[in-house]
Coordinates of C-alpha atoms and ligand atoms in Angstrom, one line a residue:
X1 CA -73.3 -7.9 26.3
X2 CA -74.0 -11.5 27.1
X3 CA -71.1 -13.1 28.9
X4 CA -71.1 -16.4 27.1
X5 CA -68.1 -17.9 28.9
X6 CA -66.9 -21.2 27.7
X7 CA -65.0 -23.9 29.4
X8 CA -62.3 -25.9 27.8
X9 CA -60.9 -29.0 29.4
X10 CA -57.5 -30.4 28.7
X11 CA -55.7 -33.4 30.3
X12 CA -51.9 -33.1 30.5
X13 CA -49.5 -36.0 31.1
X14 CA -46.6 -36.0 33.4
X15 CA -44.3 -35.1 30.5
X16 CA -46.3 -31.8 30.2
X17 CA -47.9 -32.7 26.9
X18 CA -51.6 -32.5 26.1
X19 CA -53.2 -36.0 26.1
X20 CA -56.9 -35.2 25.7
X21 CA -58.9 -32.0 25.0
X22 CA -62.6 -31.1 24.5
X23 CA -64.0 -29.2 21.5
X24 CA -64.1 -25.9 23.5
X25 CA -60.4 -26.2 24.4
X26 CA -59.6 -26.8 20.7
X27 CA -61.5 -23.7 19.8
X28 CA -59.9 -21.6 22.5
X29 CA -56.5 -22.4 21.2
X30 CA -57.6 -21.7 17.7
X31 CA -57.0 -25.1 16.3
X32 CA -59.3 -26.8 13.7
X33 CA -59.3 -30.3 15.4
X34 CA -58.3 -32.1 18.5
X35 CA -55.5 -33.8 16.7
X36 CA -53.7 -30.5 16.2
X37 CA -53.7 -29.9 19.9
X38 CA -52.8 -33.3 21.2
X39 CA -49.1 -33.9 22.0
X40 CA -48.3 -30.2 22.3
X41 CA -46.4 -29.0 25.4
X42 CA -48.9 -27.3 27.7
X43 CA -46.5 -24.5 28.7
X44 CA -45.9 -23.6 25.1
X45 CA -49.6 -23.0 24.7
X46 CA -49.3 -20.1 27.1
X47 CA -47.9 -16.7 26.4
X48 CA -44.2 -16.6 26.9
X49 CA -44.4 -14.2 29.8
X50 CA -46.8 -16.4 31.7
X51 CA -44.9 -19.7 31.4
X52 CA -42.5 -19.3 34.4
X53 CA -45.3 -18.4 36.8
X54 CA -47.6 -21.2 35.5
X55 CA -44.7 -23.7 36.0
X56 CA -44.4 -22.6 39.7
X57 CA -48.1 -22.8 40.1
X58 CA -48.3 -26.3 38.6
X59 CA -45.4 -27.6 40.8
X60 CA -47.2 -26.3 43.8
X61 CA -50.4 -27.9 42.8
X62 CA -48.5 -31.2 42.6
X63 CA -46.7 -30.8 45.9
X64 CA -49.7 -29.6 47.9
X65 CA -52.3 -31.5 46.0
X66 CA -54.3 -28.3 45.9
X67 CA -56.2 -26.6 43.1
X68 CA -54.4 -23.6 41.6
X69 CA -55.9 -20.8 39.6
X70 CA -53.6 -19.5 36.9
X71 CA -54.4 -16.2 35.2
X72 CA -52.7 -16.2 31.9
X73 CA -52.9 -15.6 28.2
X74 CA -53.3 -18.5 25.8
X75 CA -51.1 -18.4 22.7
X76 CA -53.4 -19.3 19.9
X77 CA -52.6 -21.2 16.7
X78 CA -52.4 -17.9 14.7
X79 CA -50.1 -16.4 17.3
X80 CA -52.7 -14.0 18.8
X81 CA -53.3 -14.0 22.5
X82 CA -56.5 -14.8 24.4
X83 CA -56.9 -14.0 28.1
X84 CA -58.0 -17.0 30.2
X85 CA -58.1 -18.4 33.7
X86 CA -56.9 -22.0 34.2
X87 CA -58.0 -24.1 37.1
X88 CA -55.2 -26.7 37.5
X89 CA -55.6 -29.8 39.7
X90 CA -53.7 -33.0 39.9
X91 CA -55.0 -36.1 38.2
X92 CA -54.5 -39.4 40.0
X93 CA -55.0 -43.0 39.0
X94 CA -57.1 -45.4 41.0
X95 CA -54.4 -46.0 43.6
X96 CA -53.9 -42.2 44.1
X97 CA -50.7 -41.8 42.2
X98 CA -50.4 -38.6 40.1
X99 CA -50.6 -39.2 36.4
X100 CA -50.8 -35.7 35.2
X101 CA -53.1 -32.8 35.7
X102 CA -56.4 -31.4 34.6
X103 CA -56.7 -27.9 33.3
X104 CA -60.1 -26.4 33.1
X105 CA -59.8 -23.3 31.0
X106 CA -62.2 -20.4 31.3
X107 CA -61.8 -18.0 28.5
X108 CA -63.8 -15.2 27.0
X109 CA -65.7 -15.9 23.9
X110 CA -64.6 -14.5 20.5
X111 CA -67.1 -11.7 20.6
X112 CA -66.4 -10.7 24.1
X113 CA -62.7 -10.8 23.4
X114 CA -62.8 -8.6 20.4
X115 CA -65.1 -6.2 22.1
X116 CA -62.6 -6.0 25.0
X117 CA -59.8 -5.5 22.6
X118 CA -61.8 -2.8 20.8
X119 CA -62.6 -1.1 24.0
X120 CA -59.0 -1.1 25.0
X121 CA -57.9 0.2 21.6
X122 CA -60.5 2.9 21.9
X123 CA -59.4 3.9 25.4
X124 CA -55.8 4.0 24.2
X125 CA -56.6 6.0 21.2
X126 CA -58.7 8.4 23.2
X127 CA -56.0 8.8 25.8
X128 CA -53.5 9.6 23.0
X129 CA -55.9 12.1 21.4
X130 CA -56.5 13.8 24.7
X131 CA -52.9 14.7 25.0
X132 CA -52.7 16.3 21.6
X133 CA -52.6 20.1 21.7
X134 CA -54.8 20.5 18.7
X135 CA -58.5 20.2 18.4
X136 CA -59.6 16.9 16.9
X137 CA -63.2 16.0 16.0
X138 CA -64.4 12.8 14.5
X139 CA -67.4 13.1 12.3
X140 CA -69.7 10.5 10.8
X141 CA -70.7 10.5 7.1
X142 CA -73.3 13.1 7.7
X143 CA -70.9 15.5 9.5
X144 CA -72.4 14.6 12.9
X145 CA -69.9 14.7 15.7
X146 CA -69.0 11.3 17.0
X147 CA -66.4 12.5 19.5
X148 CA -63.9 15.2 20.1
X149 CA -60.8 15.4 22.2
X150 CA -60.3 17.3 25.4
X151 CA -58.4 20.2 23.7
X152 CA -61.4 20.8 21.4
X153 CA -63.7 21.1 24.4
X154 CA -61.3 23.4 26.2
X155 CA -60.6 25.6 23.2
X156 CA -64.2 26.2 22.2
X157 CA -65.5 26.1 25.8
X158 CA -68.2 23.5 25.1
X159 CA -69.1 20.3 26.7
X160 CA -69.3 16.8 25.2
X161 CA -73.0 16.7 26.0
X162 CA -73.8 19.6 23.9
X163 CA -71.5 18.5 21.1
X164 CA -71.7 14.7 20.5
X165 CA -74.4 13.7 18.1
X166 CA -74.8 17.2 16.8
X167 CA -74.2 18.3 13.3
X168 CA -70.9 20.1 13.1
X169 CA -72.6 23.0 11.4
X170 CA -75.1 23.4 14.2
X171 CA -72.5 23.6 17.0
X172 CA -72.1 26.8 19.0
X173 CA -74.6 29.0 17.2
X174 CA -73.7 27.7 13.7
X175 CA -70.1 29.0 14.1
X176 CA -68.8 26.3 11.8
X177 CA -71.5 26.7 9.2
X178 CA -69.2 28.1 6.5
X179 CA -70.2 27.2 3.0
X180 CA -66.7 26.6 1.6
X181 CA -65.9 24.4 4.6
X182 CA -69.1 22.5 4.2
X183 CA -68.5 21.8 0.5
X184 CA -65.0 20.5 1.3
X185 CA -66.1 18.3 4.2
X186 CA -69.0 16.8 2.3
X187 CA -66.7 15.7 -0.5
X188 CA -64.3 13.8 1.7
X189 CA -66.1 10.5 1.9
X190 CA -67.8 10.3 -1.5
X191 CA -64.7 11.4 -3.4
X192 CA -62.0 10.2 -1.0
X193 CA -60.5 13.7 -0.9
X194 CA -58.9 15.5 2.1
X195 CA -58.7 19.0 3.3
X196 CA -55.2 20.3 3.8
X197 CA -54.3 23.7 5.3
X198 CA -57.7 25.3 4.9
X199 CA -57.5 28.7 6.7
X200 CA -60.5 30.4 8.0
X201 CA -60.9 33.5 10.0
X202 CA -64.0 33.5 12.1
X203 CA -65.6 35.1 15.1
X204 CA -66.2 32.5 17.8
X205 CA -68.6 33.5 20.5
X206 CA -66.5 32.2 23.4
X207 CA -63.1 33.1 22.2
X208 CA -63.4 35.9 19.8
X209 CA -62.0 36.4 16.3
X210 CA -59.5 33.7 15.5
X211 CA -57.8 32.3 12.5
X212 CA -58.0 28.5 12.3
X213 CA -56.2 26.1 10.1
X214 CA -58.2 23.0 9.2
X215 CA -57.0 19.6 8.1
X216 CA -59.4 16.7 7.5
X217 CA -59.2 13.2 6.1
X218 CA -61.2 10.0 5.8
X219 CA -60.6 7.4 8.5
X220 CA -61.8 3.9 8.4
X221 CA -61.9 1.5 11.3
X222 CA -62.0 -2.3 11.0
X223 CA -63.6 -2.2 14.4
X224 CA -67.0 -0.9 13.4
X225 CA -66.5 -0.9 9.7
X226 CA -67.7 2.7 9.2
X227 CA -66.1 5.6 7.4
X228 CA -65.5 8.7 9.4
X229 CA -63.9 12.0 9.0
X230 CA -61.1 13.2 11.3
X231 CA -61.1 16.9 11.4
X232 CA -58.1 18.7 13.0
X233 CA -58.4 22.3 13.9
X234 CA -55.4 24.4 14.8
X235 CA -55.6 27.9 16.1
X236 CA -53.0 29.8 14.2
X237 CA -54.0 33.3 15.1
X238 CA -50.9 34.1 17.2
X239 CA -48.5 32.6 14.7
X240 CA -50.2 34.5 11.9
X241 CA -50.1 37.8 13.9
X242 CA -46.4 37.2 14.6
X243 CA -45.7 36.5 11.0
X244 CA -47.5 39.6 9.9
X245 CA -45.7 41.7 12.4
X246 CA -42.4 40.3 11.1
X247 CA -43.3 41.1 7.6
X248 CA -44.3 44.6 8.6
X249 CA -41.0 45.2 10.3
X250 CA -39.0 43.8 7.4
X251 CA -40.9 46.0 5.0
X252 CA -40.2 49.0 7.2
X253 CA -36.5 48.2 7.4
X254 CA -36.2 47.7 3.6
X255 CA -38.2 50.7 2.9
X256 CA -36.2 52.7 5.4
X257 CA -33.0 52.0 3.7
X258 CA -34.4 52.8 0.3
X259 CA -36.1 55.9 1.4
X260 CA -33.1 57.2 3.3
X261 CA -30.8 56.8 0.2
X262 CA -33.4 58.2 -2.1
X263 CA -34.1 61.2 0.1
X264 CA -30.5 62.2 0.3
X265 CA -30.0 61.8 -3.4
X266 CA -33.0 64.0 -4.2
X267 CA -32.2 66.7 -1.8
X268 CA -29.3 68.1 -4.0
X269 CA -31.1 68.3 -7.3
X270 CA -34.2 69.8 -5.5
X271 CA -32.0 72.4 -3.9
X272 CA -30.6 73.4 -7.3
X273 CA -34.1 73.5 -8.9
X274 CA -35.2 75.7 -6.0
X275 CA -32.3 78.1 -6.3
X276 CA -32.6 78.2 -10.1
X277 CA -36.3 79.2 -9.7
X278 CA -35.3 81.8 -7.2
X279 CA -32.6 83.1 -9.6
X280 CA -35.1 83.3 -12.5
X281 CA -37.5 85.2 -10.3
X282 CA -34.8 87.7 -9.5
X283 CA -33.6 88.0 -13.1
X284 CA -36.9 88.6 -14.7
X285 CA -37.9 92.1 -13.7
X286 CA -41.4 92.1 -14.9
X287 CA -42.2 88.5 -15.9
X288 CA -45.2 87.6 -18.0
X289 CA -48.0 86.5 -15.6
X290 CA -47.8 82.9 -17.1
X291 CA -44.1 82.7 -16.4
X292 CA -44.8 84.0 -12.9
X293 CA -47.4 81.3 -12.3
X294 CA -45.1 78.7 -13.5
X295 CA -42.3 79.9 -11.2
X296 CA -44.7 79.9 -8.3
X297 CA -45.8 76.4 -9.1
X298 CA -42.1 75.3 -9.2
X299 CA -41.6 76.8 -5.7
X300 CA -44.7 75.2 -4.3
X301 CA -44.0 71.7 -5.6
X302 CA -40.4 71.8 -4.6
X303 CA -41.6 72.6 -1.1
X304 CA -44.0 69.6 -1.3
X305 CA -41.2 67.4 -2.4
X306 CA -39.1 68.6 0.5
X307 CA -41.9 67.7 2.9
X308 CA -42.1 64.2 1.5
X309 CA -38.4 63.8 1.8
X310 CA -38.3 65.0 5.4
X311 CA -41.0 62.7 6.4
X312 CA -39.2 59.8 4.7
X313 CA -36.1 60.7 6.5
X314 CA -37.9 61.1 9.8
X315 CA -39.3 57.7 9.4
X316 CA -35.9 56.2 8.6
X317 CA -34.1 57.7 11.6
X318 CA -34.7 55.1 14.2
X319 CA -33.0 56.8 17.2
X320 CA -34.5 55.8 20.5
X321 CA -37.0 58.2 22.0
X322 CA -35.7 60.8 24.4
X323 CA -37.0 60.6 28.0
X324 CA -38.0 63.9 29.2
X325 CA -40.5 64.8 31.8
X326 CA -43.3 66.3 29.8
X327 CA -47.0 67.3 30.0
X328 CA -48.4 65.3 27.1
X329 CA -51.6 67.5 27.1
X330 CA -49.3 70.3 26.0
X331 CA -47.9 68.3 23.2
X332 CA -51.4 67.6 22.0
X333 CA -52.3 71.3 22.2
X334 CA -49.2 72.2 20.2
X335 CA -49.9 69.7 17.5
X336 CA -53.4 71.1 17.2
X337 CA -52.2 74.7 16.9
X338 CA -49.6 73.8 14.3
X339 CA -52.0 71.8 12.2
X340 CA -53.7 73.6 9.4
X341 CA -57.2 73.0 10.5
X342 CA -59.7 74.3 8.0
X343 CA -62.6 76.6 9.0
X344 CA -65.2 73.9 8.4
X345 CA -63.7 71.5 11.0
X346 CA -64.6 72.2 14.6
X347 CA -62.1 71.1 17.2
X348 CA -63.5 70.1 20.6
X349 CA -60.8 69.7 23.1
X350 CA -61.5 67.6 26.3
X351 CA -58.1 67.3 27.9
X352 CA -57.9 65.9 31.4
X353 CA -56.0 68.5 33.3
X354 CA -55.2 66.0 36.1
X355 CA -52.9 64.1 33.7
X356 CA -49.6 63.7 35.5
X357 CA -46.3 64.5 33.8
X358 CA -44.7 61.5 32.0
X359 CA -41.4 60.5 30.5
X360 CA -41.6 60.9 26.7
X361 CA -40.0 62.3 23.7
X362 CA -41.9 65.5 22.9
X363 CA -40.9 65.8 19.3
X364 CA -41.8 62.3 18.5
X365 CA -45.1 62.4 20.3
X366 CA -45.7 65.7 18.4
X367 CA -45.2 63.8 15.2
X368 CA -47.6 61.0 16.3
X369 CA -50.4 63.5 17.1
X370 CA -49.8 65.6 14.1
X371 CA -50.2 62.6 11.8
X372 CA -53.4 61.5 13.4
X373 CA -54.8 65.0 13.3
X374 CA -53.8 65.4 9.7
X375 CA -55.5 62.1 8.7
X376 CA -58.6 63.2 10.6
X377 CA -58.8 66.5 8.8
X378 CA -58.2 64.8 5.5
X379 CA -61.0 62.4 6.2
X380 CA -63.5 65.3 6.5
X381 CA -63.2 67.1 3.2
X382 CA -66.7 68.5 3.7
X383 CA -66.0 69.6 7.2
X384 CA -67.0 68.0 10.5
X385 CA -65.9 67.8 14.1
X386 CA -62.7 66.5 15.7
X387 CA -63.0 65.6 19.4
X388 CA -59.6 65.4 21.1
X389 CA -59.6 63.8 24.5
X390 CA -57.1 62.8 27.1
X391 CA -58.0 60.4 30.0
X392 CA -56.3 58.5 32.8
X393 CA -58.1 55.1 32.6
X394 CA -55.9 53.7 35.3
X395 CA -52.9 55.0 37.3
X396 CA -50.3 53.6 34.9
X397 CA -51.8 54.7 31.6
X398 CA -52.9 57.8 29.7
X399 CA -55.2 57.6 26.7
X400 CA -55.4 60.2 24.0
X401 CA -58.2 59.8 21.6
X402 CA -58.9 61.7 18.3
X403 CA -62.5 61.1 17.1
X404 CA -63.5 62.5 13.7
X405 CA -66.8 62.6 11.9
X406 CA -65.2 61.8 8.6
X407 CA -65.5 59.1 5.9
X408 CA -64.6 56.2 8.1
X409 CA -62.5 53.2 7.2
X410 CA -63.8 50.1 5.4
X411 CA -63.4 46.9 7.5
X412 CA -61.2 45.2 5.0
X413 CA -58.7 48.2 5.2
X414 CA -58.4 48.2 9.0
X415 CA -55.7 45.5 9.1
X416 CA -53.7 47.3 6.4
X417 CA -53.5 50.8 8.0
X418 CA -50.2 50.2 9.6
X419 CA -48.6 48.7 6.5
X420 CA -46.0 51.0 5.0
X421 CA -47.2 52.5 1.7
X422 CA -50.9 51.7 2.3
X423 CA -52.9 54.7 1.3
X424 CA -56.3 55.4 -0.2
X425 CA -55.4 59.0 -1.0
X426 CA -54.4 60.3 -4.4
X427 CA -51.5 62.2 -2.8
X428 CA -50.8 60.1 0.2
X429 CA -47.6 58.1 0.7
X430 CA -48.9 55.7 3.3
X431 CA -46.2 56.3 5.9
X432 CA -48.1 58.3 8.5
X433 CA -49.6 55.5 10.4
X434 CA -46.7 53.1 10.2
X435 CA -44.6 55.8 11.7
X436 CA -47.2 56.6 14.3
X437 CA -47.2 52.9 15.3
X438 CA -43.5 52.6 15.5
X439 CA -43.2 55.7 17.6
X440 CA -46.0 54.8 20.0
X441 CA -44.5 51.4 20.5
X442 CA -41.1 52.9 21.1
X443 CA -42.8 54.6 24.0
X444 CA -44.2 51.3 25.3
X445 CA -47.6 52.3 24.2
X446 CA -50.4 51.0 21.9
X447 CA -52.7 52.4 19.3
X448 CA -56.3 51.3 18.6
X449 CA -58.7 52.2 15.9
X450 CA -62.5 52.2 15.9
X451 CA -64.2 53.2 12.8
X452 CA -67.5 53.1 11.0
X453 CA -67.8 53.9 7.3
X454 CA -69.7 57.1 6.8
X455 CA -69.7 58.0 10.5
X456 CA -66.1 58.6 11.4
X457 CA -63.1 57.1 13.1
X458 CA -61.5 57.2 16.5
X459 CA -57.7 56.7 17.0
X460 CA -56.7 56.1 20.6
X461 CA -53.1 56.2 21.7
X462 CA -52.3 54.7 25.1
X463 CA -49.1 55.6 26.7
X464 CA -47.6 54.4 30.0
X465 CA -47.2 57.3 32.3
X466 CA -45.4 56.0 35.4
X467 CA -43.0 53.5 33.9
X468 CA -39.7 54.5 32.3
X469 CA -39.7 54.6 28.5
X470 CA -38.5 51.4 27.0
Ligands
LIG1 N1 -59.1 59.4 10.4 C1 -59.2 58.6 9.3 N2 -60.3 58.4 8.7 C2 -60.4 57.7 7.6 N3 -59.4 57.0 7.1 C3 -58.2 57.1 7.7 C4 -58.0 57.9 8.8 N4 -56.7 57.8 9.2 C5 -56.1 57.0 8.3 N5 -57.0 56.6 7.4 C6 -56.8 55.7 6.3 O1 -55.5 55.1 6.5 C7 -54.7 55.2 5.3 C8 -53.2 55.2 5.8 O2 -53.0 56.4 6.6 P1 -51.5 57.0 6.6 O3 -51.5 58.1 7.5 O4 -50.6 55.8 7.0 O5 -51.2 57.3 5.1 P2 -51.8 58.5 4.3 O6 -52.4 59.5 5.1 O7 -52.6 57.9 3.2 O8 -50.4 59.1 3.7 P3 -49.3 59.9 4.5 O9 -48.1 59.1 4.3 O10 -49.3 61.2 3.8 O11 -49.8 60.0 5.9 C9 -55.2 56.5 4.7 O12 -54.9 56.5 3.3 C10 -56.7 56.4 4.9 O13 -57.3 55.5 4.0
LIG2 MG1 -51.5 60.2 6.9

């Protein structure tokens, strides 16, 4: 930028009022003509905060007869301020008596001044934006990144050099190239719309799968008279996960109450159906084969109902797990031997015999493994292989995995598996895995699932083995 400094000159009388001024001085103070400036009190032409100091400087100039440089801001006719430096010296008449003083004012030109103000405003805005704990990106009309705040660079682990000037969609391996987002962003400027609360789930190369909430609106700056889009990106993954967990727990609690009540209520009528069937069986000496079949069916289905009720009640009973010193491998073996594994399913058992004893509740872990094994068997209606493994990945943890070669789980179902009542089975209830998760977590453990449709699934339960049970 050309530093076109100008120099204004004003003569000030002993009364402190302006007596003469050149055209530049008139301009600097923002007046239209010299007349408007003449007669004004010189101190009042300075910013309020500078007046006292200027007064002292001027007095000293008088006393010492020296030149003083006063750095101050001029108050312009429209009330705005204009930084300047005034060189003040005493003006004397022919016989050397002071008659006033001369002020030579060096100010910045209009252009320079507004550029400085703009720069300051920009620095200020940037320093504010850099403290925001949300990613902010400013885009031009063609969705090119003009700038982004520090939080954005930190979150997405990219640098300004590889970001600024780039199309938003081209950033980081096209991670933002999402058609629905593109459509919304491209509408903002032409249609003066905004994006509010747009949620997107996406895999980001540097940070993994996250859920982001996007807000965007048009911004316009007087400064460079261009329209831009301010895009705010908030990572809501943790909040969402917490909300989902809360919903799951609430569902479980409501369901528990309902199931508990229902289970108790159904037990009595079921018991009387069962005993009536038994009585009929006894009373009919030689029943018709059709009647016999019907009675057998009654027996069988009552039993099925009882199983459902027991599992509901098991699920409801939220007593804390026992802490007994147990060999978890043994619990796995028992669960396997109790399970009704059909002939066409081959079980491969790879248990790590060095597994140390751990504190756990054997019945509850038995329920955990039984449910996982049952699901695995049900996933292999045509037969297959179930590999059961135990491992000690590090001294504090034991991992138990159950890998089947069954139908696998569709990706969209994976997040729902632990939701109570989620089932894909005609006769399933959808309580197995929610119960498994609750019990595993009560032991301070975790459960993970890997699955591929058509290939099979692996359920891995990790349990702490040295720590006390929570
Ligand atoms: N090993 C597996 N392979 C494929 N899908 C599975 C496997 N384990 C669980 N699933 C899926 O997860 C769903 C939920 O399992 P969950 O055990 O909670 O309920 P369920 O087996 O359907 O009913 P139940 O309450 O009788 O256990 C199943 O319906 C099934 O779609
Ligand atoms: Mg199940």
